[in-house]
Amino acid sequence: MGIALRFLGRLFFVILFVGAGIQKIQTPEKPALYFGTQYKIFHQWVQTTQVFKQASEVVSPHIQQHIPLIKQYTSPEFLLDHSNLIITYIGYTQLFTSALIILGVPLAGFILYLFTISTIVFIHNPFANPTNFHQEFMNCVINLAIAGIALFIASDIRPKVNITEQAEVKKAQKEKVEASAPKKPSQAASVSKSAEKKRK
């Protein structure tokens, strides 16, 4: 019963990601435009927040030499130019991880957890979009709930027993039952005869 309930729970959970993944693959333009708009808001917030400015000044020299390249690949313009491709890859990732979750692979739950947390940070960050704070806050809460379920699935790791081990366990149990069962008279006589022969 517990196995069936866990399977149904995983199945109902991935319906959301399967639908979103199919939409992203078939029509990536609309999600890509939304992604580009929301990421641009997040990027502006990072650029104007004093904490992030100070953090970029105290990084190690080894990282500082790569900052121009990091800025290039994380700029809204670069991501917007490649947004259709990014959204399509996200769609395939959602479908693939959904299939793995249905099959009971815990790692897939952790992947969806990371994806959902990234969505909160870059897309539905209420602090980055104060004009729509209430709406983004509700989106953030919903995604946190989804991330919690994904993390719960990721933690559902159960030891798997292979077929050989199962056969050995069953054989040992059968031998234990046979040893504890009362012997028939014929069996008892044969046992006593064999014992007498051993004594002689």
C-alpha positions as a Python dict, from the first residue, in 0.01 Angstrom:
ca = {
    (1, 'M'): (0, 0, 0),
    (2, 'G'): (281, 240, 91),
    (3, 'I'): (463, 172, -236),
    (4, 'A'): (146, 245, -437),
    (5, 'L'): (83, 570, -248),
    (6, 'R'): (441, 688, -301),
    (7, 'F'): (413, 609, -672),
    (8, 'L'): (86, 805, -701),
    (9, 'G'): (240, 1094, -511),
    (10, 'R'): (535, 1108, -749),
    (11, 'L'): (303, 1077, -1049),
    (12, 'F'): (78, 1365, -938),
    (13, 'F'): (382, 1578, -853),
    (14, 'V'): (543, 1552, -1198),
    (15, 'I'): (222, 1642, -1386),
    (16, 'L'): (313, 2009, -1333),
    (17, 'F'): (662, 1966, -1479),
    (18, 'V'): (548, 1745, -1768),
    (19, 'G'): (294, 2006, -1882),
    (20, 'A'): (543, 2291, -1844),
    (21, 'G'): (815, 2092, -2024),
    (22, 'I'): (593, 2012, -2324),
    (23, 'Q'): (488, 2377, -2351),
    (24, 'K'): (851, 2495, -2342),
    (25, 'I'): (952, 2251, -2618),
    (26, 'Q'): (655, 2317, -2850),
    (27, 'T'): (630, 2697, -2807),
    (28, 'P'): (945, 2832, -2640),
    (29, 'E'): (892, 3191, -2759),
    (30, 'K'): (647, 3306, -2490),
    (31, 'P'): (831, 3147, -2193),
    (32, 'A'): (1160, 3278, -2339),
    (33, 'L'): (1025, 3634, -2352),
    (34, 'Y'): (899, 3609, -1994),
    (35, 'F'): (1232, 3463, -1883),
    (36, 'G'): (1424, 3745, -2051),
    (37, 'T'): (1204, 4015, -1896),
    (38, 'Q'): (1221, 3871, -1544),
    (39, 'Y'): (1594, 3807, -1561),
    (40, 'K'): (1656, 4164, -1676),
    (41, 'I'): (1474, 4289, -1364),
    (42, 'F'): (1685, 4057, -1147),
    (43, 'H'): (2007, 4168, -1318),
    (44, 'Q'): (1928, 4537, -1262),
    (45, 'W'): (1854, 4465, -896),
    (46, 'V'): (2192, 4293, -853),
    (47, 'Q'): (2372, 4582, -1026),
    (48, 'T'): (2210, 4845, -803),
    (49, 'T'): (2231, 4660, -470),
    (50, 'Q'): (2521, 4776, -253),
    (51, 'V'): (2583, 4434, -99),
    (52, 'F'): (2654, 4275, -437),
    (53, 'K'): (2880, 4565, -535),
    (54, 'Q'): (3088, 4519, -220),
    (55, 'A'): (3099, 4143, -269),
    (56, 'S'): (3238, 4184, -622),
    (57, 'E'): (3519, 4403, -484),
    (58, 'V'): (3643, 4155, -223),
    (59, 'V'): (3664, 3844, -443),
    (60, 'S'): (4003, 3684, -498),
    (61, 'P'): (4226, 3807, -786),
    (62, 'H'): (4191, 3467, -952),
    (63, 'I'): (3814, 3519, -980),
    (64, 'Q'): (3844, 3889, -1068),
    (65, 'Q'): (4027, 3810, -1392),
    (66, 'H'): (3723, 3608, -1502),
    (67, 'I'): (3464, 3871, -1404),
    (68, 'P'): (3441, 4029, -1756),
    (69, 'L'): (3368, 3685, -1904),
    (70, 'I'): (3114, 3610, -1630),
    (71, 'K'): (2941, 3943, -1692),
    (72, 'Q'): (2928, 3871, -2065),
    (73, 'Y'): (2763, 3530, -2023),
    (74, 'T'): (2525, 3647, -1750),
    (75, 'S'): (2416, 3968, -1921),
    (76, 'P'): (2045, 4002, -2011),
    (77, 'E'): (2138, 4062, -2375),
    (78, 'F'): (2331, 3735, -2405),
    (79, 'L'): (2062, 3531, -2230),
    (80, 'L'): (1786, 3696, -2432),
    (81, 'D'): (1967, 3608, -2757),
    (82, 'H'): (1984, 3243, -2647),
    (83, 'S'): (1660, 3235, -2448),
    (84, 'N'): (1472, 3007, -2692),
    (85, 'L'): (1750, 2748, -2674),
    (86, 'I'): (1773, 2777, -2294),
    (87, 'I'): (1397, 2734, -2253),
    (88, 'T'): (1395, 2432, -2486),
    (89, 'Y'): (1674, 2264, -2288),
    (90, 'I'): (1485, 2338, -1965),
    (91, 'G'): (1176, 2173, -2115),
    (92, 'Y'): (1367, 1855, -2201),
    (93, 'T'): (1527, 1854, -1855),
    (94, 'Q'): (1184, 1878, -1691),
    (95, 'L'): (1051, 1585, -1896),
    (96, 'F'): (1360, 1371, -1833),
    (97, 'T'): (1370, 1434, -1458),
    (98, 'S'): (993, 1377, -1435),
    (99, 'A'): (1037, 1033, -1592),
    (100, 'L'): (1316, 955, -1345),
    (101, 'I'): (1101, 1063, -1051),
    (102, 'I'): (819, 831, -1162),
    (103, 'L'): (1077, 551, -1176),
    (104, 'G'): (1180, 637, -821),
    (105, 'V'): (1527, 788, -880),
    (106, 'P'): (1599, 1021, -584),
    (107, 'L'): (1862, 1228, -772),
    (108, 'A'): (1591, 1355, -1009),
    (109, 'G'): (1409, 1509, -715),
    (110, 'F'): (1725, 1697, -617),
    (111, 'I'): (1766, 1826, -974),
    (112, 'L'): (1410, 1960, -975),
    (113, 'Y'): (1475, 2110, -631),
    (114, 'L'): (1774, 2305, -766),
    (115, 'F'): (1574, 2410, -1072),
    (116, 'T'): (1285, 2539, -857),
    (117, 'I'): (1518, 2731, -623),
    (118, 'S'): (1686, 2888, -929),
    (119, 'T'): (1341, 2989, -1057),
    (120, 'I'): (1270, 3163, -726),
    (121, 'V'): (1601, 3351, -728),
    (122, 'F'): (1610, 3462, -1092),
    (123, 'I'): (1244, 3476, -1199),
    (124, 'H'): (1012, 3508, -898),
    (125, 'N'): (1231, 3711, -665),
    (126, 'P'): (997, 3952, -480),
    (127, 'F'): (1289, 4169, -363),
    (128, 'A'): (1411, 4221, -720),
    (129, 'N'): (1065, 4329, -838),
    (130, 'P'): (913, 4554, -568),
    (131, 'T'): (642, 4687, -803),
    (132, 'N'): (488, 4337, -818),
    (133, 'F'): (604, 4233, -473),
    (134, 'H'): (278, 4069, -363),
    (135, 'Q'): (238, 3863, -683),
    (136, 'E'): (603, 3755, -689),
    (137, 'F'): (591, 3676, -318),
    (138, 'M'): (298, 3439, -376),
    (139, 'N'): (484, 3281, -671),
    (140, 'C'): (787, 3247, -444),
    (141, 'V'): (583, 3070, -172),
    (142, 'I'): (426, 2829, -425),
    (143, 'N'): (768, 2745, -570),
    (144, 'L'): (909, 2695, -220),
    (145, 'A'): (635, 2440, -154),
    (146, 'I'): (721, 2263, -481),
    (147, 'A'): (1091, 2271, -387),
    (148, 'G'): (1006, 2116, -52),
    (149, 'I'): (823, 1826, -218),
    (150, 'A'): (1113, 1777, -461),
    (151, 'L'): (1357, 1770, -167),
    (152, 'F'): (1138, 1517, 13),
    (153, 'I'): (1145, 1295, -297),
    (154, 'A'): (1523, 1337, -316),
    (155, 'S'): (1557, 1219, 45),
    (156, 'D'): (1341, 909, -13),
    (157, 'I'): (1639, 677, -59),
    (158, 'R'): (1565, 317, 26),
    (159, 'P'): (1811, 27, 13),
    (160, 'K'): (1738, -199, -281),
    (161, 'V'): (1783, -576, -247),
    (162, 'N'): (1878, -759, -565),
    (163, 'I'): (1719, -1083, -684),
    (164, 'T'): (2009, -1303, -565),
    (165, 'E'): (1996, -1161, -213),
    (166, 'Q'): (1618, -1203, -203),
    (167, 'A'): (1652, -1570, -307),
    (168, 'E'): (1915, -1632, -38),
    (169, 'V'): (1699, -1467, 229),
    (170, 'K'): (1397, -1677, 130),
    (171, 'K'): (1608, -1995, 132),
    (172, 'A'): (1742, -1917, 479),
    (173, 'Q'): (1391, -1847, 608),
    (174, 'K'): (1263, -2174, 460),
    (175, 'E'): (1546, -2374, 620),
    (176, 'K'): (1477, -2206, 954),
    (177, 'V'): (1107, -2297, 934),
    (178, 'E'): (1186, -2657, 838),
    (179, 'A'): (1436, -2691, 1123),
    (180, 'S'): (1188, -2563, 1380),
    (181, 'A'): (898, -2777, 1249),
    (182, 'P'): (823, -3108, 1435),
    (183, 'K'): (962, -3412, 1252),
    (184, 'K'): (743, -3699, 1137),
    (185, 'P'): (791, -4047, 1299),
    (186, 'S'): (961, -4188, 988),
    (187, 'Q'): (1194, -3890, 978),
    (188, 'A'): (1267, -3927, 1351),
    (189, 'A'): (1345, -4299, 1305),
    (190, 'S'): (1579, -4233, 1015),
    (191, 'V'): (1752, -3963, 1216),
    (192, 'S'): (1797, -4198, 1513),
    (193, 'K'): (1931, -4477, 1286),
    (194, 'S'): (2182, -4242, 1128),
    (195, 'A'): (2286, -4128, 1476),
    (196, 'E'): (2339, -4492, 1588),
    (197, 'K'): (2550, -4568, 1281),
    (198, 'K'): (2767, -4268, 1358),
    (199, 'R'): (2819, -4394, 1715),
    (200, 'K'): (2927, -4739, 1589),
}
